[in-house]
Every structure is written in structure tokens, then in C-alpha cells.
Coordinates of C-alpha atoms in Angstrom, one line a residue:
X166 CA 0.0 0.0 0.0
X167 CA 1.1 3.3 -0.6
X168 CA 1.1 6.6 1.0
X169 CA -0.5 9.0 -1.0
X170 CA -1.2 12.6 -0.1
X171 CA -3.9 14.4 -2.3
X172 CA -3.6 18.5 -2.6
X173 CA -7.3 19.8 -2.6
X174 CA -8.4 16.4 -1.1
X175 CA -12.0 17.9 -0.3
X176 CA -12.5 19.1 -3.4
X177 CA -15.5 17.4 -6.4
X178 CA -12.8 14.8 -7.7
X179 CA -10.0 15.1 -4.7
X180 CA -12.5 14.0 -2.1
X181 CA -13.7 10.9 -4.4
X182 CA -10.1 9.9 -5.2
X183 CA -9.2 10.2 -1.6
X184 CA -12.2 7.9 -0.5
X185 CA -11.4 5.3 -3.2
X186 CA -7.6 5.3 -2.4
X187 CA -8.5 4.7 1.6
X188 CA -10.9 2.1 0.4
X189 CA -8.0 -0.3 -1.4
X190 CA -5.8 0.2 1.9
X191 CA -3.8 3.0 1.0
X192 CA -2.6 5.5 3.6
X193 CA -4.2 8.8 2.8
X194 CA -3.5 12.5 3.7
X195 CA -5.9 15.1 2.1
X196 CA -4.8 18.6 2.4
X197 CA -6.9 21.3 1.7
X198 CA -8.2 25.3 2.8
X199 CA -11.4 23.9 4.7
X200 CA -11.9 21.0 6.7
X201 CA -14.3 18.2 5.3
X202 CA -18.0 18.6 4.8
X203 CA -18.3 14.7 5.6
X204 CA -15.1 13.4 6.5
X205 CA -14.0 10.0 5.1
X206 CA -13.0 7.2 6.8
X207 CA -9.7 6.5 7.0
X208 CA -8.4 9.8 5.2
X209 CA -6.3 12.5 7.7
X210 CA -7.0 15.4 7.0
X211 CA -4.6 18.7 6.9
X212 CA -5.7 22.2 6.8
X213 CA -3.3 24.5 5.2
X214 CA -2.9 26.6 1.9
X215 CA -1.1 25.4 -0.9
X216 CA 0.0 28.2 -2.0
X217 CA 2.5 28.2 1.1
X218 CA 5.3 26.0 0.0
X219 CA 6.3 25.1 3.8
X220 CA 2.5 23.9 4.2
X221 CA 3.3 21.8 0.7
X222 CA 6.9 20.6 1.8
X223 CA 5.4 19.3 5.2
X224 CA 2.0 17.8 3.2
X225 CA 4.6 16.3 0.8
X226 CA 7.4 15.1 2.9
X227 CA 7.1 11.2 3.0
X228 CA 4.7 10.2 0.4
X229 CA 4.8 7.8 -2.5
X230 CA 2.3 9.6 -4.9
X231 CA 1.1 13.2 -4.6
X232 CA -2.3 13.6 -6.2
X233 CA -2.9 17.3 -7.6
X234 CA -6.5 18.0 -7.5
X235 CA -7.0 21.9 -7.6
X236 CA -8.4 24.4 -9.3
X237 CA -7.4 27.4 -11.3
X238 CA -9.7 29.8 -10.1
X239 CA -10.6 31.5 -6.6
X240 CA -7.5 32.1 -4.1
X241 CA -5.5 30.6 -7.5
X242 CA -6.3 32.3 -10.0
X243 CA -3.0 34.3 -10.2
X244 CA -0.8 31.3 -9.0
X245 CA -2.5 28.3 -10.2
X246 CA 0.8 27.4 -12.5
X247 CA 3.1 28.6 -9.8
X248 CA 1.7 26.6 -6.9
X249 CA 1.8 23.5 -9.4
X250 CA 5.4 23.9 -10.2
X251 CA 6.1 23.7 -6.5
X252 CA 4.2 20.6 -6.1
X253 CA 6.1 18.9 -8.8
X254 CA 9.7 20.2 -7.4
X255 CA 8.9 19.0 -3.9
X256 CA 7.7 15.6 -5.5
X257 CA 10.4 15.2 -7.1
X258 CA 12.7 15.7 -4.3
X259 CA 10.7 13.4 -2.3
X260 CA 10.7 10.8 -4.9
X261 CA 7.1 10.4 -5.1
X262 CA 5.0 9.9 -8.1
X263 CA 2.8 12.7 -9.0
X264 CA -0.5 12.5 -10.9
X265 CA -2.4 15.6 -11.6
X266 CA -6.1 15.6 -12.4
X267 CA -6.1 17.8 -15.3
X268 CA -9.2 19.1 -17.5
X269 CA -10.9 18.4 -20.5
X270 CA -9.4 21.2 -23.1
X271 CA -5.8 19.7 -23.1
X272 CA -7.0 16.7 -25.1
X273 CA -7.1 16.4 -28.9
X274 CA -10.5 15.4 -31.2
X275 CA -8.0 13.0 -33.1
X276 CA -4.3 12.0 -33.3
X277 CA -1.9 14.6 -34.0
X278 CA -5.2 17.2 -34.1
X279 CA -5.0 20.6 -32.3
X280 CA -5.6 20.5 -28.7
X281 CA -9.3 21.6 -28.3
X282 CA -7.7 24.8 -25.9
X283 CA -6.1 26.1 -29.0
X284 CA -10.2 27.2 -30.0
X285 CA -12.3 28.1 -27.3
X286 CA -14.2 30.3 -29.2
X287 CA -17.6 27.9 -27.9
X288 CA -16.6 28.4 -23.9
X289 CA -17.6 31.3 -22.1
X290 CA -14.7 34.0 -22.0
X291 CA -15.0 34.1 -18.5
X292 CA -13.6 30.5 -18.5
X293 CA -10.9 31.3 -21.1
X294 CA -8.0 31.9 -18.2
X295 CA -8.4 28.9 -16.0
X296 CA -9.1 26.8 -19.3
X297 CA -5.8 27.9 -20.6
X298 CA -4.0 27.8 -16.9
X299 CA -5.0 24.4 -16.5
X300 CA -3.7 23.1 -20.1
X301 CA -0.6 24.8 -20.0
X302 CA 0.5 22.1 -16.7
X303 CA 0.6 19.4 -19.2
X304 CA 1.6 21.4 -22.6
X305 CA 4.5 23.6 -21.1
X306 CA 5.1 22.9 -17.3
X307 CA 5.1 19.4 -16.9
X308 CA 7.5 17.7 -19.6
X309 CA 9.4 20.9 -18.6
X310 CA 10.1 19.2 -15.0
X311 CA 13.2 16.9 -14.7
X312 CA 13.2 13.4 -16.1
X313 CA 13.3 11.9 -12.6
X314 CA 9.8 12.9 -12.1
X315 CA 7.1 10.3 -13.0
X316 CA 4.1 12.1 -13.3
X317 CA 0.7 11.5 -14.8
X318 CA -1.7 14.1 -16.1
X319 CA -5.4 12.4 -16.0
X320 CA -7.7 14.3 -17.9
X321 CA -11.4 13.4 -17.5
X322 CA -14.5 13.8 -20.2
X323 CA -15.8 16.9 -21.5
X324 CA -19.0 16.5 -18.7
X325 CA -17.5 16.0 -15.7
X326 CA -18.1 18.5 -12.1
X327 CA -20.2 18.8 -9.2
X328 CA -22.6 21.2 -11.7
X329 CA -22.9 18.1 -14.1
X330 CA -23.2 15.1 -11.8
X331 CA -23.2 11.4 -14.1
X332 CA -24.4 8.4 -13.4
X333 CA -21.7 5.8 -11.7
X334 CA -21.3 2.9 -13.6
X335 CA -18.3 1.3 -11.4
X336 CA -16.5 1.0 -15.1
X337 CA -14.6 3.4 -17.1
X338 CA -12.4 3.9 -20.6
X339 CA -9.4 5.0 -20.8
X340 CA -7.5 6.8 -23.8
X341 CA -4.6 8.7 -24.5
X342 CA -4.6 12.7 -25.2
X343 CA -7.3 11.9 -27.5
X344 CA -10.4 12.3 -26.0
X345 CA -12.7 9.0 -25.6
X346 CA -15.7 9.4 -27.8
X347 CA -18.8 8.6 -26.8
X348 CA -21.3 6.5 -26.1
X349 CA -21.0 8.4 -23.9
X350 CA -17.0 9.2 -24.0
X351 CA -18.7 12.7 -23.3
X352 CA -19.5 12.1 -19.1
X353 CA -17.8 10.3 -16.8
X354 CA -18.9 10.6 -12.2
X355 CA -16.7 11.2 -10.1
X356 CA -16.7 7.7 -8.5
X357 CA -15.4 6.4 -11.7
X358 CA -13.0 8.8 -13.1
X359 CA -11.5 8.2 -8.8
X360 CA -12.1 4.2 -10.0
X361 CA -9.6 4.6 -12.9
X362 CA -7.3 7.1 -11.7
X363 CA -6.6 5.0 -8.5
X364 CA -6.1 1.6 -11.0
X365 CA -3.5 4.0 -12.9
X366 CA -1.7 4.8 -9.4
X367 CA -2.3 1.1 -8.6
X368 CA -1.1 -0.4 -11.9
X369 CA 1.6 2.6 -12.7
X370 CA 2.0 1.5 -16.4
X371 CA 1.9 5.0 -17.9
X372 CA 4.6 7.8 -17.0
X373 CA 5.5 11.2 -18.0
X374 CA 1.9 11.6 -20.2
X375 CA -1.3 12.2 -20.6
X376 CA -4.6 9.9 -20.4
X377 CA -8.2 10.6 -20.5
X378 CA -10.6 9.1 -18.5
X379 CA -14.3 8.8 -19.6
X380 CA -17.8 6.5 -20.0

């Protein structure tokens, strides 16, 4: 079992990775800015902004994986990238895998296509920044990060959030930087995007890339 420590591990896809991680047996820590509407069993929980890197370090410090799970908007808007390039220095000094749940936009309609973030001209401006924040982890920051990381950028279908609930099926598909096509490639709950991204912790046969994780 391993001991995995999940950054915004109260959040809509943190707290459901953190639950199915304590459910196999691993030891959990979930950091985040507020304490648990419902805490889980078996999941310690650490209050502290991520944004401090002596809260990260200490969050950090001892763990096998680090799961990312936070959002570029709110208190990060302005250091969303910044805050993830800590995470994935003090990783890497700790030795610990890092997988980072990562958004729709980054993937591609087909093989070798244009990332769908390169046209948002459907999305709402006011999404445009954290869109484009979010992307640029695995376009720019991550292969940027020295080859002794292993890190893992999990990107999930197109509907996926607490304002566009699936159905859990207790299955999943997984794909590469192409997105998964439906029926229906176009949701996936949080249960089962936590159900796959826990078997790609679990299994650990993919490293330094990105996969997409859908119905």
C-alpha cells in the first residue's frame, strides 16, 4: 500500500479519489483550505494553503504519490501554475510519483489534431483563463520538470463537475490525449474517473503523459 497525499483532497474529484484510495488500503493524507463537509474514513486530514510551500513541503514530505487536485480559479487564479510547479519540485525531491487531475481542453479530437484549448471560441470567456492555466500544466510545465519525475496528467470527459453530476457505472475507458468518444466518452462521475485514476496509481503503467478518462 502506498502513501499517498492528495492537494485539494475535499474538493469534487479530490475528495472521491481520496475515499477510493482509503478504500484499497492505502494510507491517505488530504490537504486542503477547509476541513471536510463529511469526512472519510480513514483519510487524515490537513488544513493549510497550498499556495505556502512550507505547508506543501510538510504535506509532501514522505509520500509515494502526490495527487494534484485543484483548481485554477478562486484564491489561485493568479498562481494556479506557480503553486503546481512547487508541487512537482517537492515531488520530485521526495521521490514520489505525481499524478495531476487535469481538464478536458488539453485533449485532442483526433491523433496529432490541435488540442481543443487552441479554440475556445464555444466556452464562455470568462472561462478562457483557467481553461488555458490548466492546459498549459501538461503542454508547457510538466514535460518541462526533470526526467526523474514520473508524473501522470489524468484528464477526464468533457461532462465532468459537481454542476454536471453522471451516473456511476463502477466502469470506465481510458484513452490517450485523444479524448474518448462517446457513447458516452462525453461524461464520466466522479466515483469512476476516482475508480480509474486510483487503478492508474495502482497499476503505474503509464509515465510522463497524458490519459483521458471517460464513459
Amino acid at each position: 500500500m502506498s502513501r499517498i497525499t492528495v492537494i485539494g483532497g475535499t474538493g469534487y474529484a479530490g475528495s472521491a479519489i481520496a475515499a477510493e484510495a482509503a478504500a484499497r488500503g492505502h494510507q491517505v493524507t488530504a490537504l486542503s483550505r477547509s476541513g471536510p463537509a463529511a469526512p472519510i474514513p480513514d483519510v487524515t486530514y490537513v488544513q493549510g494553503d497550498a499556495s505556502d510551500e512550507a505547508t506543501l513541503a510538510a504535506a509532501i514530505e514522505g509520500s509515494d504519490v502526490v495527487v494534484a487536485a485543484l483548481a485554477p480559479r478562486g484564491p489561485l487564479t493568479d498562481t494556479f501554475r506557480d503553486v503546481y510547479r512547487a508541487v512537482a519540485r517537492l515531488a520530485e525531491a521526495a521521490g514520489a510519483r505525481l499524478f495531476v487531475v487535469g481538464g478536458y481542453s488539453s485533449l485532442r479530437p483526433a491523433p496529432g489534431a490541435d488540442r481543443f484549448v487552441t479554440d475556445l471560441s464555444r466556452v464562455p470567456e470568462e472561462l478562457h483563463d483557467e481553461i488555458r492555466a490548466g492546459a498549459a500544466l501538461v503542454i508547457e510545465d510538466l514535460p518541462a520538470t526533470p526526467a526523474t519525475l514520473d508524473w501522470v496528467f489524468v484528464s477526464p470527459a468533457l461532462r465532468f463537475g459537481a454542476h454536471m453530476p453522471a451516473e456511476p457505472l463502477g466502469r470506465y475507458r481510458l484513452g490517450d490525449d485523444v479524448a474518448v468518444q462517446p457513447d458516452d466518452g462525453g461524461a464520466i462521475s466522479a466515483a469512476d474517473y476516482a475508480l480509474g485514476f486510483v487503478d492508474l496509481i495502482d497499476k503505474g503503467d503509464h509515465h510522463r503523459t497524458q490519459v483521458n478518462l471517460a464513459h
